[in-house]
Short mmCIF file of C-alpha atoms in Angstrom, two decimals:
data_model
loop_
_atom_site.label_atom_id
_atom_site.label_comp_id
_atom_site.label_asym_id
_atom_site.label_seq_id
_atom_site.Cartn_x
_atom_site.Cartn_y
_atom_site.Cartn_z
CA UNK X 1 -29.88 0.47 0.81
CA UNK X 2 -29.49 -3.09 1.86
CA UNK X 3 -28.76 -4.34 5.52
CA UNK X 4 -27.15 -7.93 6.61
CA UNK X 5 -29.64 -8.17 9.81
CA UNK X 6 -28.35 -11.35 11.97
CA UNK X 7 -30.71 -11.70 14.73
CA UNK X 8 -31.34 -15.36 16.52
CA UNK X 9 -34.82 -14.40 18.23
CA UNK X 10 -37.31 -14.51 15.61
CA UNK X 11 -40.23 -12.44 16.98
CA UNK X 12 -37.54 -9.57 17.31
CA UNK X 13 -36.08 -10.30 13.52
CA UNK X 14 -39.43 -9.99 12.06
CA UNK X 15 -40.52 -7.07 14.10
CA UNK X 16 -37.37 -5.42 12.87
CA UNK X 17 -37.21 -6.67 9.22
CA UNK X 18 -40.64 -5.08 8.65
CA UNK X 19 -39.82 -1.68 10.79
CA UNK X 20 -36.87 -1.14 8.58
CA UNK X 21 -39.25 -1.94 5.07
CA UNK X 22 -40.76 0.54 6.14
CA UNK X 23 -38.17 2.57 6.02
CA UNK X 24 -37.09 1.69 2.79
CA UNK X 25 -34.38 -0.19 3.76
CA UNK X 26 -33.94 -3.71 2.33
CA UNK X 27 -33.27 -5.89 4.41
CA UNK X 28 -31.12 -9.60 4.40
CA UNK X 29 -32.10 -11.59 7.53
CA UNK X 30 -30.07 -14.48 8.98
CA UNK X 31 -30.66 -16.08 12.67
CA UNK X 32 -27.55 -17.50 12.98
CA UNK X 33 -23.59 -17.35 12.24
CA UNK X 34 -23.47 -19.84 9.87
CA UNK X 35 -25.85 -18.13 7.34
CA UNK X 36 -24.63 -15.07 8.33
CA UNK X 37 -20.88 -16.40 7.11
CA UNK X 38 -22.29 -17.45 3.97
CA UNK X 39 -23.68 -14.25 2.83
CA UNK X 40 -20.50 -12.80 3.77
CA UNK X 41 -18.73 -14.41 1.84
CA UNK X 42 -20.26 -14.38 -0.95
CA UNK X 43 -22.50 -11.26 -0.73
CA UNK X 44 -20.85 -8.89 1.09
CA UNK X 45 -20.08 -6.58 -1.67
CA UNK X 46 -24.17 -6.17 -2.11
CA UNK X 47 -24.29 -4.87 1.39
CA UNK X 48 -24.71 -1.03 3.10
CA UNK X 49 -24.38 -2.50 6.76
CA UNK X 50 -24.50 -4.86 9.40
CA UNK X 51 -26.53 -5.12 12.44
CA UNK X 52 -25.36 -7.79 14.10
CA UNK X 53 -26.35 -9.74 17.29
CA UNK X 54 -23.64 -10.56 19.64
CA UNK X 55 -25.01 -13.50 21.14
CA UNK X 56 -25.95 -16.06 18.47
CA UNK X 57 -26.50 -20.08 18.71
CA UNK X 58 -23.86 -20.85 16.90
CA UNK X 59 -21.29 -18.16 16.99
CA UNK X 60 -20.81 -14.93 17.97
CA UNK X 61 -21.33 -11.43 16.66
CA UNK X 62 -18.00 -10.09 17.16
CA UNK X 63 -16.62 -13.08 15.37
CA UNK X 64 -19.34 -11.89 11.62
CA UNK X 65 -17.54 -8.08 12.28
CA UNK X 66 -14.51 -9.49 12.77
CA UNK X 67 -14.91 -11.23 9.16
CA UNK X 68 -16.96 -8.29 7.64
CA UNK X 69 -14.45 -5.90 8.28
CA UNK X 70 -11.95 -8.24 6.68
CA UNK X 71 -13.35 -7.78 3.06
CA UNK X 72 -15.12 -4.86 3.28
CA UNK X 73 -15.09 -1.28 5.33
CA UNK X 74 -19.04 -0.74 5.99
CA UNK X 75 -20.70 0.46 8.82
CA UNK X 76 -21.59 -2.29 11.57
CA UNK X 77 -23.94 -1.97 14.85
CA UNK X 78 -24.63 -4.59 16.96
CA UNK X 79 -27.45 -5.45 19.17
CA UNK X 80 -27.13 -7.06 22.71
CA UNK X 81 -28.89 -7.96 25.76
CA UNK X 82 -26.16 -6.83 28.16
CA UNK X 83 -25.31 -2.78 28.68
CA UNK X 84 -22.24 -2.79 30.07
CA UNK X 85 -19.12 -1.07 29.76
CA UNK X 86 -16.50 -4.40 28.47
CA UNK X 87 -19.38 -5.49 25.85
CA UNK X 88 -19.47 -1.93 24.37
CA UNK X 89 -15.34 -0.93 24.71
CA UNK X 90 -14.81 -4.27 22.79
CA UNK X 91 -17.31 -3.99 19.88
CA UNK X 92 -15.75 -0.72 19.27
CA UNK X 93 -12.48 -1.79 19.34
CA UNK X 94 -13.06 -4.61 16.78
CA UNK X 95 -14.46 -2.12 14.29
CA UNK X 96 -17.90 -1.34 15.48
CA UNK X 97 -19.37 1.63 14.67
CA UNK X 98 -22.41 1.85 17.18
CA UNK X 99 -24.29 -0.35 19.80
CA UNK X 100 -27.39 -0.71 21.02
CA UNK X 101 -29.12 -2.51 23.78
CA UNK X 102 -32.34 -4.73 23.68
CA UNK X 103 -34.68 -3.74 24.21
CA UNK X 104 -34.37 -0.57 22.61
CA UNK X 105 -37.05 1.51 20.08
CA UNK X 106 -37.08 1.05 16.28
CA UNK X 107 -36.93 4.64 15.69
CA UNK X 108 -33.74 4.67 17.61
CA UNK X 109 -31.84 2.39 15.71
CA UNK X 110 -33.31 4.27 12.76
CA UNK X 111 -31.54 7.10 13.42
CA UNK X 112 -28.20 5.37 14.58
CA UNK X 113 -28.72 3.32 11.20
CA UNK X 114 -28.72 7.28 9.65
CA UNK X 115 -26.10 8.56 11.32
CA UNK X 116 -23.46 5.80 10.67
CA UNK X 117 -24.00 5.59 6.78
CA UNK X 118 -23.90 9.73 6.96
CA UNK X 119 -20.73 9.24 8.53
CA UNK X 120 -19.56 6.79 5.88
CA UNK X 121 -20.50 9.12 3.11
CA UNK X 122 -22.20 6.71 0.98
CA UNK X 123 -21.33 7.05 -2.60
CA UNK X 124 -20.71 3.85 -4.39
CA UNK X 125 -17.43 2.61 -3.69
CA UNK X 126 -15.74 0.30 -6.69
CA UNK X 127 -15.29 -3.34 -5.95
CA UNK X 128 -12.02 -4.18 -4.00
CA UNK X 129 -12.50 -8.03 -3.85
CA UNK X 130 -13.62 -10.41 -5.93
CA UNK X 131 -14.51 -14.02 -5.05
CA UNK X 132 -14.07 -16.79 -7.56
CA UNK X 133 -14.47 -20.30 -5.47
CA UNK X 134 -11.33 -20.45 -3.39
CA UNK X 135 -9.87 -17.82 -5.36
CA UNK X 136 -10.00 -13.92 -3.97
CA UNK X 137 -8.72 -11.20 -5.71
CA UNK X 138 -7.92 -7.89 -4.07
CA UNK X 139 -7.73 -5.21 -6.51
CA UNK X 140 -6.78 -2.15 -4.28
CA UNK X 141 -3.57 -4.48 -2.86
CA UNK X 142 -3.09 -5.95 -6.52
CA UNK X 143 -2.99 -9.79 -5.48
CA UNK X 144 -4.22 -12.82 -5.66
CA UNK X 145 -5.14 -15.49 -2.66
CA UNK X 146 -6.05 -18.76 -2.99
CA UNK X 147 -7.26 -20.43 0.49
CA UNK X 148 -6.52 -17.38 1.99
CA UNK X 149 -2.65 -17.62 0.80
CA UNK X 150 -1.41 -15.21 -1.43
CA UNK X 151 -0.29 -16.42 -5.13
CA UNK X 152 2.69 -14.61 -6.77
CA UNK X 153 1.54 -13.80 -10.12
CA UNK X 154 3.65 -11.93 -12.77
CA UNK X 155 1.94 -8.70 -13.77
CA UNK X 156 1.18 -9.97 -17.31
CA UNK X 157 -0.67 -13.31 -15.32
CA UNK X 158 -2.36 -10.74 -12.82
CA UNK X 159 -3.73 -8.30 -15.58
CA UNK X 160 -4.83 -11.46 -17.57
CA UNK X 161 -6.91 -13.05 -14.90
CA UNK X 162 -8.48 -9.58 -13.45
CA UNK X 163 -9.37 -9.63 -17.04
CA UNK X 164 -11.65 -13.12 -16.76
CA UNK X 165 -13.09 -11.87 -12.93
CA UNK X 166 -14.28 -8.59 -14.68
CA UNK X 167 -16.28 -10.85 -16.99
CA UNK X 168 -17.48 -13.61 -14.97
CA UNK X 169 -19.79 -15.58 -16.88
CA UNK X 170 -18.91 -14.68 -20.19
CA UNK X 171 -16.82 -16.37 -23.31
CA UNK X 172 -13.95 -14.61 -23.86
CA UNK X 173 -12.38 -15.16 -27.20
CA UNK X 174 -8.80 -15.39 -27.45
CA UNK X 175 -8.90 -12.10 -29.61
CA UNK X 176 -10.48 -10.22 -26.85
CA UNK X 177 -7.67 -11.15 -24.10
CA UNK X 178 -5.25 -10.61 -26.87
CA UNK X 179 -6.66 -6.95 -27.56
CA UNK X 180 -7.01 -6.26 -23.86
CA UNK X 181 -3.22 -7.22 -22.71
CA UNK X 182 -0.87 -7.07 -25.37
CA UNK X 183 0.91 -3.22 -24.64
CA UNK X 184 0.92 -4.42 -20.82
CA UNK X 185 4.57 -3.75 -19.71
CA UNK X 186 5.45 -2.62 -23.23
CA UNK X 187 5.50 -6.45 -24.11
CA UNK X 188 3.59 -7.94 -27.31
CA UNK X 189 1.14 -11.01 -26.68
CA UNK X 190 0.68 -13.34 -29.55
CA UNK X 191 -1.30 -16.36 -29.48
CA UNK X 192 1.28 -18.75 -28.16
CA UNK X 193 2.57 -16.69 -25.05
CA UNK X 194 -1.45 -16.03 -24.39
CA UNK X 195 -1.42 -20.22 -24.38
CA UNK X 196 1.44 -20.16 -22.09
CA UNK X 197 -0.08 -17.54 -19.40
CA UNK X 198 -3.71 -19.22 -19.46
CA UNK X 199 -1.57 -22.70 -18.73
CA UNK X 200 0.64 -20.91 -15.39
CA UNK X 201 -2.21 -19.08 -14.60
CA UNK X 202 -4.20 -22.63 -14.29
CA UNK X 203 -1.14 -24.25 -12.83
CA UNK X 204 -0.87 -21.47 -9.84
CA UNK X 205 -4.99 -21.19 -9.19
CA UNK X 206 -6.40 -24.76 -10.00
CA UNK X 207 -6.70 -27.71 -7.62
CA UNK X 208 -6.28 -29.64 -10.92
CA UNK X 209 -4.26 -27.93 -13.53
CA UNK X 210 -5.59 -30.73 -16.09
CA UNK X 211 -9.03 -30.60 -15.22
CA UNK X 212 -9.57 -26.65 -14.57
CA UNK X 213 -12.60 -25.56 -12.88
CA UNK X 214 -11.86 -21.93 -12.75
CA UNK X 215 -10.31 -20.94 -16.46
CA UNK X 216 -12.24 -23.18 -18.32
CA UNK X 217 -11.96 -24.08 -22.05
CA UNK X 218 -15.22 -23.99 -24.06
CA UNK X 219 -14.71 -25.26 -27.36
CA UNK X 220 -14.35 -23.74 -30.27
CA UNK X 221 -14.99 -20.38 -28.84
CA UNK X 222 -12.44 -19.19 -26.13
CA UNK X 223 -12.56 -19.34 -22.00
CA UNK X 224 -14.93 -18.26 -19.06
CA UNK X 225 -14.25 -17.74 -15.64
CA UNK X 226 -17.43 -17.92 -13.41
CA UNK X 227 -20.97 -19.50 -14.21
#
């Protein structure tokens, strides 16, 4: 079970990074917004939950839920200096799931750490978004955003490049993306129209259609999305 812990005080992030080892929880520690952010986007889908301090350097707690909560549905708690009744009704109402004041006992969050992941019955839950550079693919919604705008895709284009983000890193001959999308839509795929996606696919996603940095060519072999 891993936990995004964003806490600016460091005497209170290290006391509670090694409380929750201890519990066998593993444990991602950031001590301010802007890491925070980055591990969000880019990590998110290798987190359990957030505990998340409202009052950071940099930023602000409710701000990290606010973007958590955009990509993925997992359980968040935040931590705060100040018990009163507008700082708790407002974390809740931005997707919160529990709150807790500093100072407060480790066992305590323990438990409220327990009792929010019960409640979120945690099996594994399947991927819904994939991040490729600019590029984010939601697969429960079935589209594609680039900078945060969504890209019309055919069905043919979408199938093809949820093909290349289920094997990022990896050659893929043009054989295997033949075999893999040819009876989509009842339509056959030879090797030209496979050309002709791969180039409106590039043309829709890249910066630079003519010098791709997402669907690249590697010679003699096929294409890879990813490193």
């Amino acid at each position: 079970m891993k936990i995004l812990l964003v806490e600016d005080d460091r005497t209170i992030a290290s006391g509670l990074e090694y409380s929750l080892k201890q519990e066998d929880f593993e444990t991602v520690l950031c001590h301010n917004a802007v890491s925070a952010t980055d591990i969000i986007h880019h990590k998110i889908d290798e987190i359990d939950l957030c505990i998340l301090d409202l009052n950071l350097p940099d930023g602000s707690g409710y701000d990290l839920c606010e973007l958590v909560k955009k990509r993925r549905d997992i359980p968040i708690i935040f931590l705060t200096a100040y018990d009163d009744e507008v700082n708790v009704v407002m974390g809740l109402d931005m997707g919160a799931d529990d709150y807790i004041t500093k100072p407060f006992r480790i066992r305590e969050l323990v438990s409220r750490i327990n009792t929010v992941l019960r409640r979120y019955h945690r099996h594994p839950q399947p991927k819904t978004t994939i991040e490729i550079e600019n590029i984010q693919i939601n697969t429960l919604e079935g589209k594609v955003y680039k900078n945060d705008k969504e890209v019309l895709l055919t069905a043919l284009e979408y199938r093809l490049f949820l093909i290349f983000a289920n094997h990022l890193g990896q050659v893929l001959t043009r054989g295997q993306l033949l075999d893999r999308i040819w009876d989509v839509a009842g339509d056959f795929v030879n090797d030209n129209t496979l050309t002709v996606y791969i180039k409106r696919l590039r043309e829709k996603l890249e910066d630079n259609p003519q010098k791709p940095t997402i669907i690249k060519t590697v010679r003699g072999m096929g294409y890879k999305v990813g490193e």
